[in-house]
Amino acid sequence: MTTPRVALPQHGIAWETLKAELEDAATHDMDWRHGRLPAYIHYAGEDVLDVSKQAFMMYFSENGLGLQAFRSLATMEAEVVGMGLGLLHGDDAARGAMTTGGTESIFLAVKAARDYAAARRSITAKPRIVLAESAHPAFDKAAYFMGVETVRTPITTAFTADPQVMAEQINADTIMIVGSVPAYPHGVVDPLPALSGIALERGVWLHVDACVGGYLAPFAEKLGRPIPAWDFRLPGVSSISADLHKYGYTAKGASTLFFSCEEKFRHMGYSFDAWPRGQYFTHTLVGTRPGGAIAAAWAVMKFLGEDGYLDRTRRLLSLRQGIEDGVAKLGMHTLGRPELAIVAYGSHQHDIATVGAGLKARGWGIGFTRNPPGIQTMLNMTHEPVLKQYLQDVADSADAAPAAGSTKDLHAVY
Ligand SMILES: Cc1ncc(COP(=O)(O)O)c(C=O)c1O
């Protein structure tokens, strides 16, 4: 169904009318507020949402492109970066900047790694990135846009990147290897200590994609979860992407990209002078940046503080455990060992696509994994009050499902 083309109205329409239309339009969306969505939302409570919205609106018109004009935003960005680097154990040499999202952070990490390699050695063929099958498509997107090739390697039976197999694919043209904290499909953390060792031994840039876990894993560790080292404590890590608009719980349009040192950070930016308007420089891919997203990130981080993040992390980890335990009682099993707030489960007994269809019929949005088939969810606080209902609906859907493997066609249904 295509939406009919709408013409610009001849005369302006009153805000009250438009507001009512906007409210009506939202009634056709998935009901994220009641925990029905397995992705896209990172709700941490009404108080956090309120702070984020208010801070965003205060800097709604200001532009993060103009950091000299808006010293306020420059200071806020520097403080956000400082807080992030503190969590990820960056030393005094470490640097970073805010971007507008995970994909932009990954683009700029690829750009920096490519330019850093080009400045130091001759790359004769297409620059290469080696990454596991489970890594986010943003790397392929970035590679496609920047004339880089990706080599994706099979994952282990534990659904993690396989360092040995990745090492075999590193050649003279390799500019980057990637590990995820966690990878999106199964929520498992890659073996970063081994990848760091390989990066040092082979002299390649290791990027840690902590877009999902960057503001979760540090708190999970503080709560005593045994997460192997993955941040700047590992000497092989060159850059880390960590999204604020995910488990930083702030307004969309906010991520952070960090580098182990100034020399690597320098390759993130872009500078141009050959036009009549003089020097143009940005650290980001985008030019104009919403000032609101920077202000909201600054305000939410300070509003929550370590205590607030620890509280949300503890609740998310217990929610994930609740799902793991609940589906286990139904004869299903978690795929791999997720350590943060993404969980995927499959079944040797029930056809998982039919279970998913049953959940969909009961009003749940469903994320799927392939090979093996599973149902996947990225958790947030809206899921907390509906856990019992969700598990009941999984049970009822499973009761009605045929044997495992009856359906081949799996896709996410939102
Ligand atoms: C592991 C991982 N990396 C990167 C991204 C891309 O983030 P964004 O959608 O903010 O561009 C995502 C998005 O879910 C992700 O899960």
XYZ file of C-alpha atoms and ligand atoms in Angstrom:
430
model
C 0.000 0.000 0.000
C 1.470 3.341 -0.981
C 0.602 6.513 0.860
C -1.143 8.956 -1.495
C 0.963 12.030 -2.186
C -0.089 14.922 0.016
C 0.206 18.510 -1.177
C 1.441 21.320 1.054
C -1.721 22.923 2.458
C -2.604 26.241 0.854
C -3.236 27.780 4.250
C -1.684 26.892 7.554
C -3.569 24.521 9.845
C -4.129 25.298 13.519
C -1.781 23.530 15.965
C -4.730 22.074 17.935
C -5.873 20.287 14.783
C -2.377 19.051 13.959
C -1.781 17.928 17.535
C -4.962 15.877 17.443
C -3.828 14.334 14.157
C -0.438 13.462 15.631
C -2.108 11.859 18.629
C -4.370 9.875 16.362
C -1.467 8.749 14.160
C 0.308 7.302 17.210
C -2.681 5.077 18.012
C -1.770 2.981 14.960
C 1.789 2.376 16.227
C 2.980 -0.542 18.335
C 2.222 0.066 22.003
C 5.802 0.523 23.227
C 4.697 2.112 26.499
C 3.218 -1.194 27.602
C 6.282 -3.234 26.749
C 5.066 -4.568 23.432
C 8.167 -3.719 21.382
C 11.339 -5.853 21.349
C 13.521 -3.042 19.934
C 13.886 0.688 19.319
C 12.959 1.871 22.834
C 15.206 2.329 25.882
C 12.833 3.562 28.518
C 14.219 4.049 32.014
C 11.219 5.589 33.797
C 9.007 8.680 33.532
C 11.429 10.797 35.562
C 14.315 10.098 33.177
C 12.112 10.701 30.138
C 10.956 13.980 31.591
C 14.502 15.227 32.261
C 15.542 14.185 28.775
C 12.612 15.978 27.136
C 13.022 19.140 29.167
C 16.759 19.385 28.527
C 16.189 18.653 24.828
C 13.600 21.406 24.537
C 15.867 23.936 26.300
C 18.459 23.477 23.544
C 15.996 22.684 20.767
C 17.217 25.429 18.417
C 20.924 25.370 19.221
C 23.190 23.627 16.741
C 26.000 21.268 17.717
C 27.775 22.266 14.498
C 28.537 25.651 15.994
C 30.505 24.798 19.098
C 32.214 28.187 19.144
C 28.879 29.979 19.098
C 27.319 27.566 21.575
C 30.002 27.181 24.222
C 27.312 25.619 26.383
C 27.070 22.649 24.003
C 30.862 22.373 23.713
C 31.128 22.124 27.490
C 28.280 19.635 27.733
C 29.779 17.459 24.991
C 33.191 17.552 26.687
C 31.598 16.522 29.978
C 29.602 13.698 28.363
C 32.771 12.430 26.661
C 34.677 12.712 29.951
C 32.027 10.733 31.839
C 31.999 8.069 29.099
C 35.787 7.770 29.042
C 35.788 7.413 32.805
C 33.384 4.476 32.590
C 35.412 2.823 29.823
C 38.781 3.287 31.536
C 40.275 5.625 28.962
C 43.574 7.038 30.261
C 44.653 10.677 29.955
C 45.567 10.168 26.311
C 42.098 8.876 25.358
C 39.775 11.147 23.375
C 36.265 11.116 21.950
C 33.280 13.004 20.613
C 29.525 12.711 20.465
C 27.813 11.586 17.269
C 24.146 11.277 16.387
C 23.899 7.489 16.663
C 25.526 4.087 16.568
C 25.724 3.945 12.802
C 27.461 7.315 12.653
C 29.912 6.262 15.362
C 30.715 3.107 13.406
C 31.109 5.050 10.131
C 33.582 7.370 11.794
C 35.508 4.558 13.458
C 35.899 2.910 10.030
C 36.924 6.239 8.501
C 39.478 6.858 11.242
C 40.927 3.333 10.973
C 41.142 3.616 7.182
C 42.891 6.999 7.261
C 45.161 5.973 10.136
C 46.279 2.896 8.194
C 46.740 4.905 4.984
C 48.926 7.420 6.834
C 51.231 4.709 8.154
C 51.467 1.989 5.533
C 50.644 1.281 1.942
C 47.363 -0.514 1.375
C 47.459 -2.016 -2.107
C 43.991 -3.498 -2.460
C 40.619 -2.514 -0.996
C 41.028 -1.877 2.725
C 39.513 -4.771 4.660
C 37.505 -5.101 7.863
C 37.321 -8.531 9.489
C 34.253 -9.086 11.652
C 32.038 -11.883 12.897
C 28.737 -12.784 11.210
C 26.940 -11.443 14.268
C 28.347 -7.892 14.054
C 25.986 -5.055 13.183
C 25.329 -4.242 9.484
C 26.456 -0.651 10.118
C 30.012 -1.879 9.383
C 28.989 -3.171 5.951
C 27.062 0.019 5.320
C 30.110 2.107 6.237
C 32.385 -0.132 4.168
C 30.063 0.145 1.171
C 30.030 3.934 1.386
C 33.786 4.231 1.901
C 35.230 1.778 -0.603
C 36.214 -0.745 2.051
C 35.449 -4.480 1.980
C 34.146 -6.566 4.864
C 34.981 -10.192 5.505
C 32.470 -11.805 7.824
C 33.574 -14.912 9.682
C 31.482 -17.732 11.178
C 30.617 -17.529 14.866
C 31.260 -20.228 17.464
C 28.619 -22.604 18.842
C 28.380 -20.125 21.746
C 27.368 -17.449 19.166
C 30.494 -15.381 19.834
C 33.097 -14.140 17.353
C 35.794 -16.753 16.763
C 39.181 -15.011 17.203
C 41.145 -17.785 15.471
C 38.964 -17.754 12.375
C 39.088 -13.956 12.330
C 42.897 -13.981 12.639
C 43.121 -16.187 9.538
C 41.356 -13.505 7.501
C 43.703 -10.669 8.470
C 45.971 -9.685 5.572
C 48.220 -6.742 4.700
C 45.195 -4.671 3.668
C 43.251 -5.188 6.882
C 42.503 -1.882 8.567
C 40.201 -3.067 11.339
C 38.915 -6.037 13.286
C 35.697 -5.806 15.295
C 34.338 -7.218 18.537
C 30.842 -6.530 19.897
C 29.696 -5.854 23.473
C 27.247 -7.400 22.915
C 26.358 -8.423 19.363
C 22.754 -7.585 18.604
C 21.350 -10.961 17.477
C 22.016 -13.067 20.612
C 23.236 -10.463 23.098
C 26.515 -12.289 23.737
C 29.774 -10.473 24.404
C 32.660 -11.336 22.059
C 36.005 -12.545 23.485
C 37.690 -9.153 23.480
C 40.819 -10.200 25.419
C 41.707 -12.631 22.611
C 40.832 -10.069 19.918
C 42.993 -7.485 21.683
C 45.920 -9.935 21.654
C 45.444 -10.498 17.925
C 45.204 -6.749 17.260
C 48.518 -6.150 19.017
C 50.271 -9.099 17.431
C 49.133 -8.270 13.897
C 49.246 -4.511 14.246
C 45.597 -3.905 13.349
C 43.007 -1.530 14.759
C 40.469 -3.203 17.068
C 37.099 -1.470 17.259
C 34.747 -2.476 20.053
C 31.122 -2.006 19.070
C 29.592 -1.313 22.453
C 26.688 0.619 20.946
C 24.371 -1.559 23.025
C 26.580 -2.355 26.014
C 28.735 0.748 26.423
C 26.543 2.210 29.161
C 25.405 -1.164 30.559
C 28.467 -3.385 30.822
C 30.408 -1.028 33.151
C 27.503 -1.159 35.609
C 26.978 -4.904 35.190
C 30.634 -5.296 36.123
C 30.182 -3.066 39.179
C 27.259 -5.306 40.152
C 29.688 -8.227 40.182
C 28.821 -9.824 36.832
C 31.821 -11.671 35.420
C 32.191 -9.817 32.130
C 35.667 -10.339 30.637
C 37.639 -7.129 30.054
C 36.606 -5.397 26.858
C 37.265 -1.647 27.171
C 40.405 0.541 27.118
C 41.913 -1.630 29.851
C 42.796 -3.919 26.941
C 45.886 -2.493 25.226
C 44.760 -3.642 21.767
C 41.542 -1.589 21.750
C 41.800 1.454 19.454
C 38.203 2.701 19.448
C 34.847 2.089 21.124
C 31.354 3.098 20.008
C 28.810 3.448 22.846
C 25.283 4.724 22.263
C 23.743 7.162 24.686
C 20.338 6.844 23.066
C 20.257 3.156 23.956
C 21.257 2.271 27.521
C 22.375 5.816 28.300
C 18.548 6.314 28.272
C 18.753 9.724 26.656
C 17.034 11.326 23.669
C 17.551 9.754 20.268
C 20.338 11.258 18.216
C 23.150 10.627 20.713
C 26.102 8.252 20.689
C 29.757 8.481 21.708
C 32.875 7.420 19.845
C 36.088 7.062 21.802
C 39.718 6.570 20.782
C 42.652 5.278 22.787
C 44.836 8.276 21.838
C 44.933 11.676 20.145
C 46.631 10.354 17.011
C 43.755 7.969 16.278
C 41.113 10.519 17.270
C 42.586 13.003 14.797
C 41.483 10.780 11.924
C 37.836 10.972 12.998
C 37.398 14.535 11.767
C 37.117 16.124 8.360
C 38.506 19.467 7.359
C 37.939 21.503 4.165
C 39.091 24.938 3.162
C 38.802 25.290 -0.637
C 35.584 27.291 -0.875
C 34.695 30.920 -0.348
C 33.424 30.495 3.198
C 36.791 29.454 4.629
C 37.684 26.692 7.050
C 35.061 23.990 7.674
C 35.726 21.281 10.240
C 33.579 18.654 11.900
C 34.297 15.573 13.964
C 31.047 14.112 12.729
C 29.661 12.807 9.464
C 26.687 15.114 9.807
C 27.054 18.889 9.847
C 24.158 20.280 11.837
C 23.656 18.378 15.093
C 20.626 18.739 17.359
C 21.753 20.736 20.385
C 18.867 19.119 22.252
C 20.419 15.660 21.943
C 23.671 16.891 23.491
C 21.888 18.722 26.322
C 19.600 15.744 27.013
C 22.568 13.348 27.180
C 24.373 15.658 29.588
C 21.283 16.067 31.774
C 20.265 12.388 31.851
C 23.771 11.190 32.731
C 23.956 13.636 35.612
C 20.359 13.012 36.679
C 20.865 9.252 36.895
C 24.431 9.195 38.196
C 26.129 5.917 38.978
C 23.333 4.925 41.385
C 20.649 5.425 38.750
C 22.510 3.414 36.117
C 23.272 0.649 38.618
C 19.602 0.458 39.547
C 18.413 0.228 35.907
C 21.141 -2.292 35.051
C 20.284 -4.519 38.022
C 16.606 -4.495 37.050
C 17.351 -5.234 33.378
C 19.644 -8.134 34.258
C 16.991 -9.593 36.533
C 14.380 -9.135 33.810
C 16.588 -11.001 31.357
C 17.057 -13.785 33.889
C 13.285 -13.884 34.338
C 12.838 -14.518 30.618
C 15.591 -17.136 30.571
C 14.078 -18.977 33.545
C 10.526 -18.611 32.261
C 11.194 -20.046 28.801
C 13.353 -22.819 30.303
C 10.300 -23.971 32.271
C 8.474 -24.314 28.950
C 11.189 -26.527 27.478
C 12.858 -23.737 25.516
C 16.438 -22.536 25.868
C 18.464 -19.339 25.734
C 20.751 -19.069 22.720
C 24.314 -18.648 24.006
C 25.054 -16.851 27.273
C 23.757 -13.307 27.020
C 25.366 -11.063 29.610
C 23.485 -7.812 29.292
C 19.959 -6.843 28.214
C 19.416 -8.681 24.923
C 18.116 -12.231 25.047
C 17.223 -14.741 22.334
C 15.621 -18.141 22.901
C 14.874 -21.146 20.753
C 13.294 -24.545 21.159
C 14.075 -28.125 20.179
C 10.406 -28.965 20.729
C 8.296 -26.105 19.404
C 8.287 -24.458 16.015
C 9.588 -21.055 17.025
C 8.079 -19.145 14.084
C 4.639 -20.394 15.163
C 5.356 -19.367 18.760
C 6.312 -15.937 17.400
C 3.118 -15.769 15.332
C 1.132 -16.639 18.476
C 2.815 -13.825 20.353
C 2.173 -11.465 17.474
C -1.511 -12.428 17.533
C -1.504 -11.573 21.245
C -0.173 -8.089 20.505
C 3.589 -8.519 20.985
C 6.203 -7.316 18.522
C 8.725 -10.060 17.862
C 12.398 -10.033 16.874
C 13.716 -13.253 15.366
C 17.156 -14.819 14.956
C 18.096 -17.231 12.175
C 20.205 -20.393 12.364
C 19.073 -21.567 14.821
C 15.668 -19.916 14.797
C 14.928 -17.924 17.921
C 12.862 -15.105 19.360
C 14.979 -12.092 20.266
C 14.294 -9.093 22.521
C 16.264 -6.004 23.525
C 14.925 -5.218 26.989
C 13.979 -1.941 28.622
C 12.017 -0.913 31.699
C 8.663 -1.038 29.883
C 9.076 -4.834 29.884
C 9.342 -5.029 33.667
C 5.619 -4.833 34.553
C 4.549 -7.174 31.731
C 7.018 -10.027 32.240
C 4.394 -12.370 33.729
C 1.902 -11.689 30.957
C 4.604 -12.148 28.325
C 5.651 -15.534 29.695
C 2.022 -16.626 29.910
C 1.561 -15.692 26.264
C 4.761 -17.549 25.309
C 3.353 -20.606 27.120
C -0.021 -20.373 25.381
C 1.633 -19.809 21.989
C 3.986 -22.747 22.579
C 1.063 -25.036 23.492
C -0.459 -24.388 20.097
C 2.822 -24.693 18.134
C 3.756 -27.717 15.992
C 7.102 -29.507 16.343
C 10.354 -27.596 15.922
C 11.424 -26.971 12.348
C 7.949 -26.972 10.763
C 8.354 -23.407 9.496
C 11.385 -22.095 7.657
C 10.474 -18.491 7.073
C 11.439 -16.289 10.015
C 11.264 -12.557 10.091
C 10.741 -9.869 12.673
C 7.150 -8.741 13.184
C 6.552 -5.367 14.737
C 25.449 -3.710 18.214
C 24.904 -2.511 17.490
N 25.738 -1.673 16.865
C 25.305 -0.598 16.190
C 23.958 -0.303 16.104
C 23.507 0.884 15.289
O 22.955 1.878 16.092
P 21.974 3.027 15.530
O 20.689 2.339 15.173
O 21.877 3.979 16.663
O 22.604 3.637 14.330
C 23.042 -1.138 16.760
C 21.606 -0.875 16.709
O 20.808 -1.597 17.267
C 23.528 -2.274 17.456
O 22.694 -3.126 18.066
